[in-house]
């Protein structure tokens, strides 16, 4: 059954139709590229302007005098190396723990089929209906006085790592992918003498690289851009991540320095997206249901 489109294939096959099609297509692509790239250009060049030029009306598209002093001042005045390292430690720990525990839980719910597994999964998914803001106070009280051992995790990376592990969305994403792994593959590994952990490590995880890439990106971005929870956990300025430090230290500094700090803080996430962007589409398509 042929699919009907706005322009018939016969019209597109003609030289005039092809020229019109590629003209419209190129124009739309350039328009979208300009819409996405112009804010990035505006932010990068804004840090190279003088403070008076940044606030000038009407604004200038190109700096009158190019200068990198905004970036060098931001690196020193905002103490960016310390706060960037704090963010890396917090994001890396949350990512590793989330991969370990969410993968183990998803594998157990998908392939081991424990008792009351569906009830447990339903309870986990029910937490997605609770607004994140409603959990802030209970999480803070728990972190401030950890039950049973009565230890405070404030000003400690564990205060970021442990709450990040309980991610129902990533767990469900992993489980949906594991559900699509053929049972025959796991049975063949079992016949060869592989245990549950060996099957997970040697069979399931290598086949799950696309979805693990997606979960990794979600986990890292969530911690990197979070503001409210790190603000509550870290009262010590020297231990705050970059998202909190930019707000806490932005008083009485030139606007160009603040813009340069934002540019530097966004570079790691932009690079990570450019490197792993293919995993996003591959993981989402791999985790979708097949009709």
Coordinates of N, CA and C in Angstrom, one line a residue, residues 52 80 172 206 275:
X52 N 30.2 46.8 29.8 CA 29.2 47.8 29.3 C 28.6 47.3 28.0
X80 N 36.8 27.7 39.7 CA 36.1 26.7 38.9 C 36.8 25.3 39.0
X172 N 13.3 1.0 35.1 CA 12.3 0.5 34.2 C 12.8 0.4 32.8
X206 N 27.1 -7.2 27.8 CA 27.6 -6.8 26.5 C 26.4 -6.6 25.5
X275 N 29.9 13.1 22.0 CA 30.5 11.8 21.9 C 29.6 10.6 22.0

